Short mmCIF file of C-alpha atoms and ligand atoms in Angstrom, two decimals:
data_model
loop_
_atom_site.label_atom_id
_atom_site.label_comp_id
_atom_site.label_asym_id
_atom_site.label_seq_id
_atom_site.Cartn_x
_atom_site.Cartn_y
_atom_site.Cartn_z
CA UNK A 249 9.00 -30.57 6.42
CA UNK A 250 12.53 -30.69 4.22
CA UNK A 251 13.25 -27.92 1.67
CA UNK A 252 13.00 -28.63 -2.21
CA UNK A 253 16.20 -29.09 -3.22
CA UNK A 254 16.70 -26.33 -5.95
CA UNK A 255 19.20 -24.01 -6.25
CA UNK A 256 18.20 -21.13 -5.32
CA UNK A 257 20.35 -18.51 -6.09
CA UNK A 258 19.85 -19.81 -9.70
CA UNK A 259 15.82 -18.91 -10.12
CA UNK A 260 15.23 -17.74 -12.33
CA UNK A 261 11.22 -15.91 -12.97
CA UNK A 262 9.84 -18.45 -14.07
CA UNK A 263 6.81 -20.91 -14.00
CA UNK A 264 7.84 -24.22 -11.47
CA UNK A 265 4.75 -26.78 -11.12
CA UNK A 266 5.14 -26.11 -7.47
CA UNK A 267 2.24 -29.00 -4.45
CA UNK A 268 -0.48 -27.01 -3.96
CA UNK A 269 -2.90 -24.33 -5.36
CA UNK A 270 -6.10 -22.36 -4.08
CA UNK A 271 -9.08 -22.86 -6.05
CA UNK A 272 -12.56 -20.76 -6.53
CA UNK A 273 -15.74 -21.48 -7.70
CA UNK A 274 -18.61 -18.47 -8.61
CA UNK A 275 -22.15 -20.71 -9.51
CA UNK A 276 -25.01 -19.26 -8.95
CA UNK A 277 -24.52 -15.53 -7.42
CA UNK A 278 -21.67 -16.90 -5.05
CA UNK A 279 -18.77 -17.78 -4.47
CA UNK A 280 -18.65 -21.10 -2.74
CA UNK A 281 -15.52 -21.97 0.65
CA UNK A 282 -13.01 -23.17 -1.65
CA UNK A 283 -10.37 -25.31 -1.49
CA UNK A 284 -6.79 -26.54 -1.80
CA UNK A 285 -5.92 -28.65 -4.39
CA UNK A 286 -2.70 -30.61 -6.38
CA UNK A 287 -4.15 -30.28 -9.89
CA UNK A 288 -2.68 -27.45 -12.08
CA UNK A 289 -4.31 -27.38 -14.77
CA UNK A 290 -7.56 -26.21 -15.42
CA UNK A 291 -9.83 -28.23 -17.26
CA UNK A 292 -12.22 -26.18 -19.39
CA UNK A 293 -14.91 -25.73 -22.19
CA UNK A 294 -13.35 -24.23 -25.19
CA UNK A 295 -16.07 -20.83 -24.95
CA UNK A 296 -15.14 -19.81 -21.78
CA UNK A 297 -15.58 -15.60 -21.09
CA UNK A 298 -11.64 -16.29 -20.54
CA UNK A 299 -11.09 -17.96 -24.49
CA UNK A 300 -13.36 -15.75 -26.21
CA UNK A 301 -12.89 -12.83 -24.29
CA UNK A 302 -10.42 -12.23 -22.17
CA UNK A 303 -12.00 -11.89 -18.69
CA UNK A 304 -9.67 -11.89 -16.75
CA UNK A 305 -8.12 -9.95 -13.78
CA UNK A 306 -4.32 -10.73 -11.54
CA UNK A 307 -2.38 -9.88 -8.30
CA UNK A 308 1.43 -10.81 -7.57
CA UNK A 309 2.64 -10.97 -4.39
CA UNK A 310 5.81 -12.67 -2.44
CA UNK A 311 6.18 -14.55 1.33
CA UNK A 312 9.22 -14.21 2.35
CA UNK A 313 11.24 -15.46 4.04
CA UNK A 314 13.29 -14.32 7.10
CA UNK A 315 16.03 -14.44 9.08
CA UNK A 316 14.67 -15.70 12.60
CA UNK A 317 12.68 -18.63 9.98
CA UNK A 318 9.00 -16.78 9.50
CA UNK A 319 7.40 -16.38 6.71
CA UNK A 320 6.16 -12.92 5.92
CA UNK A 321 3.81 -11.82 3.53
CA UNK A 322 4.02 -7.56 2.10
CA UNK A 323 0.48 -5.98 2.08
CA UNK A 324 -1.31 -8.19 1.14
CA UNK A 325 -4.34 -6.67 1.89
CA UNK A 326 -3.33 -4.30 -0.93
CA UNK A 327 -3.54 -6.40 -2.73
CA UNK A 328 -7.08 -8.20 -1.88
CA UNK A 329 -8.25 -4.70 -2.45
CA UNK A 330 -7.51 -4.59 -5.90
CA UNK A 331 -8.65 -7.59 -7.46
CA UNK A 332 -11.54 -6.52 -6.59
CA UNK A 333 -11.09 -3.32 -8.16
CA UNK A 334 -9.48 -4.51 -11.35
CA UNK A 335 -12.31 -7.69 -11.30
CA UNK A 336 -15.64 -5.38 -11.36
CA UNK A 337 -13.59 -2.67 -13.44
CA UNK A 338 -13.92 -5.88 -16.29
CA UNK A 339 -17.13 -6.91 -14.80
CA UNK A 340 -16.57 -10.00 -13.26
CA UNK A 341 -17.32 -10.39 -9.24
CA UNK A 342 -15.49 -9.35 -6.54
CA UNK A 343 -13.47 -12.12 -4.70
CA UNK A 344 -13.77 -12.13 -0.98
CA UNK A 345 -11.08 -10.14 0.70
CA UNK A 346 -11.39 -12.18 4.28
CA UNK A 347 -11.45 -15.06 1.58
CA UNK A 348 -8.36 -13.40 -0.67
CA UNK A 349 -6.08 -13.33 2.93
CA UNK A 350 -6.91 -17.23 4.28
CA UNK A 351 -6.80 -18.86 0.80
CA UNK A 352 -2.97 -17.26 0.07
CA UNK A 353 -1.76 -18.25 3.60
CA UNK A 354 -2.95 -21.30 3.06
CA UNK A 355 -0.53 -21.69 -0.01
CA UNK A 356 2.34 -20.34 1.55
CA UNK A 357 1.04 -22.87 4.05
CA UNK A 358 0.85 -25.89 2.00
CA UNK A 359 4.16 -25.54 -0.82
CA UNK A 360 6.33 -24.80 2.65
CA UNK A 361 8.75 -26.53 1.17
CA UNK A 362 9.14 -24.50 -1.90
CA UNK A 363 9.69 -21.77 -0.46
CA UNK A 364 13.21 -20.19 -1.03
CA UNK A 365 15.08 -19.93 2.67
CA UNK A 366 16.38 -17.18 4.08
CA UNK A 367 19.76 -15.75 2.60
CA UNK A 368 19.16 -16.60 -0.70
CA UNK A 369 17.59 -13.27 -2.46
CA UNK A 370 14.92 -15.72 -3.49
CA UNK A 371 11.54 -14.86 -3.28
CA UNK A 372 7.78 -16.91 -3.45
CA UNK A 373 5.83 -15.50 -5.93
CA UNK A 374 2.38 -15.69 -4.92
CA UNK A 375 -0.50 -15.50 -8.17
CA UNK A 376 -4.00 -15.08 -7.76
CA UNK A 377 -6.55 -14.71 -10.68
CA UNK A 378 -10.20 -14.47 -11.66
CA UNK A 379 -11.06 -15.83 -14.70
CA UNK A 380 -14.68 -16.32 -16.85
CA UNK A 381 -15.18 -19.80 -17.19
CA UNK A 382 -18.61 -20.38 -18.61
CA UNK A 383 -19.88 -20.02 -21.90
CA UNK A 384 -20.11 -16.96 -23.71
CA UNK A 385 -20.51 -16.67 -27.66
CA UNK A 386 -22.81 -13.74 -27.09
CA UNK A 387 -20.96 -10.72 -26.27
CA UNK A 388 -21.42 -10.53 -22.41
CA UNK A 389 -19.88 -10.73 -18.88
CA UNK A 390 -20.05 -14.54 -17.85
CA UNK A 391 -22.70 -15.93 -15.50
CA UNK A 392 -19.65 -18.19 -13.91
CA UNK A 393 -15.96 -17.65 -12.88
CA UNK A 394 -13.13 -18.99 -10.99
CA UNK A 395 -10.53 -17.54 -8.33
CA UNK A 396 -7.76 -19.53 -8.63
CA UNK A 397 -4.01 -18.85 -6.11
CA UNK A 398 -0.54 -20.27 -6.95
CA UNK A 399 2.76 -20.37 -5.91
CA UNK A 400 5.67 -20.58 -7.97
CA UNK A 401 10.11 -20.07 -6.24
CA UNK A 402 11.89 -16.91 -8.35
CA UNK A 403 15.20 -16.73 -7.63
CA UNK A 404 16.63 -12.81 -7.07
CA UNK A 405 15.49 -10.58 -9.20
CA UNK A 406 19.16 -8.61 -9.31
CA UNK A 407 21.84 -11.43 -9.13
CA UNK A 408 24.72 -10.03 -9.21
CA UNK A 409 24.05 -5.98 -8.46
CA UNK A 410 21.23 -4.12 -10.06
CA UNK A 411 22.32 -2.92 -13.39
CA UNK A 412 20.02 0.20 -14.38
CA UNK A 413 18.32 0.18 -17.36
CA UNK A 414 17.93 1.72 -20.82
CA UNK A 415 14.04 2.96 -22.11
CA UNK A 416 12.58 4.03 -25.26
CA UNK A 417 9.56 6.21 -25.42
CA UNK A 418 7.22 3.89 -27.29
CA UNK A 419 5.18 5.13 -30.27
CA UNK A 420 1.97 2.55 -28.55
CA UNK A 421 -0.77 3.00 -26.11
CA UNK A 422 -0.53 0.44 -23.09
CA UNK A 423 -4.07 1.42 -21.94
CA UNK A 424 -6.30 4.06 -23.55
CA UNK A 425 -7.58 7.21 -22.17
CA UNK A 426 -10.66 6.46 -19.92
CA UNK A 427 -9.64 2.47 -20.45
CA UNK A 428 -8.32 -0.19 -17.61
CA UNK A 429 -4.39 0.85 -17.91
CA UNK A 430 -5.69 1.20 -14.05
CA UNK A 431 -6.90 -2.63 -12.86
CA UNK A 432 -4.18 -5.17 -13.40
CA UNK A 433 -5.96 -7.13 -16.60
CA UNK A 434 -4.66 -10.01 -18.41
CA UNK A 435 -5.86 -8.41 -21.31
CA UNK A 436 -3.38 -4.61 -21.02
CA UNK A 437 -0.06 -6.76 -21.27
CA UNK A 438 -1.56 -8.84 -24.13
CA UNK A 439 -2.18 -5.16 -26.28
CA UNK A 440 1.77 -3.96 -24.87
CA UNK A 441 2.96 -7.08 -26.13
CA UNK A 442 4.29 -5.99 -29.55
CA UNK A 443 5.77 -3.01 -28.27
CA UNK A 444 7.77 -5.03 -25.68
CA UNK A 445 9.19 -7.31 -28.68
CA UNK A 446 10.65 -3.88 -30.58
CA UNK A 447 11.78 -3.21 -27.97
CA UNK A 448 13.77 -5.36 -26.45
CA UNK A 449 14.44 -6.29 -29.90
CA UNK A 450 16.37 -3.21 -31.32
CA UNK A 451 18.08 -3.00 -27.66
CA UNK A 452 16.38 -1.77 -25.01
CA UNK A 453 15.16 -3.43 -21.46
CA UNK A 454 11.47 -2.36 -21.89
CA UNK A 455 9.08 0.69 -22.77
CA UNK A 456 9.14 4.45 -21.85
CA UNK A 457 4.21 4.79 -22.37
CA UNK A 458 3.74 8.86 -22.57
CA UNK A 459 0.18 9.04 -21.96
CA UNK A 460 -2.13 8.22 -23.91
CA UNK A 461 -4.23 10.79 -25.36
CA UNK A 462 -1.26 13.96 -25.34
CA UNK A 463 1.93 11.91 -25.10
CA UNK A 464 3.15 14.26 -23.94
CA UNK A 465 3.17 12.79 -19.95
CA UNK A 466 5.21 10.40 -18.35
CA UNK A 467 3.28 6.76 -17.29
CA UNK A 468 4.32 4.13 -16.45
CA UNK A 469 6.13 0.22 -18.39
CA UNK A 470 5.29 -2.34 -19.28
CA UNK A 471 4.39 -3.56 -15.37
CA UNK A 472 6.70 -1.11 -13.24
CA UNK A 473 5.36 2.01 -12.14
CA UNK A 474 8.18 5.51 -12.15
CA UNK A 475 9.46 6.90 -9.42
CA UNK A 476 12.07 9.82 -10.29
CA UNK A 477 14.74 12.02 -7.87
CA UNK A 478 15.42 15.92 -8.95
CA UNK A 479 17.84 17.57 -8.55
CA UNK A 480 16.87 19.53 -5.11
CA UNK A 481 16.51 15.62 -3.87
CA UNK A 482 12.76 15.25 -4.16
CA UNK A 483 10.10 11.88 -4.86
CA UNK A 484 7.81 13.01 -8.50
CA UNK A 485 5.75 10.58 -9.48
CA UNK A 486 3.33 9.79 -12.48
CA UNK A 487 -0.18 10.74 -11.40
CA UNK A 488 -2.45 9.71 -13.95
CA UNK A 489 -5.52 8.25 -15.05
CA UNK A 490 -3.61 5.67 -16.38
CA UNK A 491 -1.73 4.08 -14.93
CA UNK A 492 -1.51 1.21 -12.75
CA UNK A 493 -1.48 1.98 -8.85
CA UNK A 494 1.38 -0.37 -7.39
CA UNK A 495 1.88 -1.75 -3.96
CA UNK A 496 5.94 -1.01 -4.16
CA UNK A 497 4.66 2.81 -5.98
CA UNK A 498 2.92 3.30 -2.77
CA UNK A 499 5.45 2.05 0.10
CA UNK A 500 8.41 3.33 -1.46
CA UNK A 501 6.79 7.03 -1.65
CA UNK A 502 5.17 6.31 2.24
CA UNK A 503 8.67 5.08 3.04
CA UNK A 504 10.58 8.07 1.46
CA UNK A 505 7.90 10.37 3.11
CA UNK A 506 7.51 8.99 6.73
CA UNK A 507 10.65 6.91 7.20
CA UNK A 508 13.35 9.32 6.34
CA UNK A 509 11.38 12.30 5.80
CA UNK A 510 12.03 13.60 2.07
CA UNK A 511 9.35 15.77 -0.19
CA UNK A 512 7.06 13.87 -2.55
CA UNK A 513 4.62 15.04 -4.67
CA UNK A 514 2.43 12.92 -6.91
CA UNK A 515 1.96 15.17 -10.28
CA UNK A 516 1.17 15.03 -14.51
CA UNK A 517 5.14 15.14 -15.31
CA UNK A 518 5.21 15.92 -18.79
CA UNK A 519 8.64 14.41 -20.57
CA UNK A 520 9.82 17.80 -21.40
CA UNK A 521 11.09 17.78 -17.97
CA UNK A 522 12.73 14.27 -17.22
CA UNK A 523 16.26 15.77 -18.61
CA UNK A 524 16.59 17.66 -15.85
CA UNK A 525 15.67 14.54 -12.25
CA UNK A 526 19.10 13.20 -10.96
CA UNK A 527 17.27 9.19 -10.67
CA UNK A 528 15.21 6.78 -13.08
CA UNK A 529 13.49 4.55 -11.06
CA UNK A 530 11.20 1.43 -11.82
CA UNK A 531 9.54 -0.31 -9.04
CA UNK A 532 7.21 -2.90 -8.89
CA UNK A 533 6.64 -6.79 -7.25
CA UNK A 534 9.28 -8.58 -9.12
CA UNK A 535 12.38 -6.41 -8.27
CA UNK A 536 10.98 -3.92 -5.81
CA UNK A 537 12.38 -1.05 -7.62
CA UNK A 538 15.21 -1.22 -10.61
CA UNK A 539 17.40 1.72 -11.66
CA UNK A 540 17.21 3.58 -15.59
CA UNK A 541 19.76 5.07 -17.15
CA UNK A 542 18.66 5.69 -19.55
CA UNK A 543 15.26 7.47 -21.78
CA UNK A 544 15.83 6.89 -25.81
CA UNK A 545 13.48 8.87 -26.94
CA UNK A 546 12.95 8.05 -31.11
CA UNK A 547 17.30 7.68 -31.12
CA UNK A 548 17.81 11.15 -28.67
CA UNK A 549 19.02 10.20 -25.29
CA UNK A 550 18.31 11.64 -21.51
CA UNK A 551 20.97 10.24 -19.34
CA UNK A 552 20.24 10.33 -15.91
CA UNK A 553 23.12 11.37 -13.82
CA UNK A 554 22.87 8.73 -11.34
CA UNK A 555 24.99 6.99 -14.55
CA UNK A 556 24.57 3.67 -16.23
CA UNK A 557 27.18 1.56 -13.66
CA UNK A 558 25.05 1.36 -9.69
CA UNK A 559 21.99 2.71 -8.82
CA UNK A 560 21.09 6.35 -7.47
CA UNK A 561 22.63 7.12 -3.99
CA UNK A 562 19.31 7.64 -3.48
CA UNK A 563 16.81 4.70 -5.00
CA UNK A 564 19.25 3.06 -3.37
CA UNK A 565 18.52 3.84 -0.23
CA UNK A 566 14.50 3.56 -0.72
CA UNK A 567 15.27 0.05 -2.12
CA UNK A 568 17.97 -0.96 1.17
CA UNK A 569 14.20 0.51 3.32
CA UNK A 570 11.98 -1.55 1.61
CA UNK A 571 13.70 -4.43 1.07
CA UNK A 572 14.58 -4.28 4.90
CA UNK A 573 11.40 -4.16 5.59
CA UNK A 574 9.81 -6.76 3.49
CA UNK A 575 12.63 -9.29 4.65
CA UNK A 576 11.82 -8.53 8.58
CA UNK A 577 15.17 -6.84 9.44
CA UNK A 578 14.05 -2.82 9.69
CA UNK A 579 10.55 -2.66 11.61
CA UNK A 580 8.32 -1.29 8.77
CA UNK A 581 4.82 0.75 9.08
CA UNK A 582 2.34 -0.62 11.22
CA UNK A 583 0.18 -4.35 9.21
CA UNK A 584 2.54 -3.57 6.82
CA UNK A 585 4.42 -7.46 7.63
CA UNK A 586 1.86 -10.24 7.87
CA UNK A 587 3.41 -13.13 8.85
CA UNK A 588 2.00 -16.36 7.88
CA UNK A 589 3.55 -18.88 10.14
C1 PLP B 1211 0.70 -4.92 -11.42
C2 PLP B 1211 1.85 -4.13 -12.21
C3 PLP B 1211 2.13 -2.88 -11.69
C4 PLP B 1211 2.89 -2.83 -9.98
O1 PLP B 1211 2.69 -3.40 -9.10
P1 PLP B 1211 2.63 -3.59 -7.51
O2 PLP B 1211 1.72 -3.52 -6.96
O3 PLP B 1211 4.44 -2.59 -7.04
O4 PLP B 1211 3.86 -4.95 -7.96
C5 PLP B 1211 2.52 -1.90 -12.38
N1 PLP B 1211 2.55 -1.34 -13.24
C6 PLP B 1211 1.74 -2.90 -14.00
C7 PLP B 1211 0.44 -2.39 -15.60
C8 PLP B 1211 1.71 -4.26 -13.05
O5 PLP B 1211 0.62 -4.85 -14.19
#
């Protein structure tokens, strides 16, 4: 099959209407077998649970074309597990894991023409999501749900090299103590949008959110987990009940520990420790890992020794290893790479 005629290297992180998407409905207490459809729109009732009380959860993962022309996904089983956890926290029926995995493959295969070729730096971003599709006016979980997966080609996150970003410490919280910070739900993003727009308008790239109860420990940004490198060359990453468990962060931690022989500790990280760190990065599916050069706390700057020009050496090594595994150039741990075709 011919590939679409896109400028793969110049794509942004934007939605393209691709050929096919997957849909399954939950009705009378069970999920149907699902189907592919060319229809990219969702006609629904004005009173659907998603429209009124925001019952929605989602995932994000990517498909990669390898040098020898195969198409792989990276640890899709973890996304399948996580969307089930997310759904249960929002009182939605969890979508079956095997069906999730098969549906991701179907969407990848059906959109072969849209999957960026090897060497372009671009990838195919896959967005599974589930939402309440039937009417709810009194506050309660809906009776009916829809699960969908679409995909869109996205460009290389770093065009012309990974420049370190600047964060600002937010006065807002992205999560509440005992809230929904640990699940991937659209509602967490709705409540962080104002802080996002504010940070951008003040010239910052992202927010650093602190723990919602005491504002003394580092949590995460709006959509990526933190990794720090200490001056002794150890990796530390925040531990908190309100952080979203990033697949990228869990993978980088494993790579550091088991492939690069580094010491890794997951623990509560007081904000006051940041000034002693050698490197800082934020990680997620979109960028893998993005270096942070500076954190600004109400005008007070914390500048990491790795600087504002390039990734620090440890974060670079982690980035190269994980992207090498994802692109099929480095042998990864067993079960991480799923060959779709
Ligand atoms: C999705 C997400 C991440 C990154 O998770 P990955 O699985 O690595 O893509 C981090 N934080 C939040 C809040 C997220 O929603």
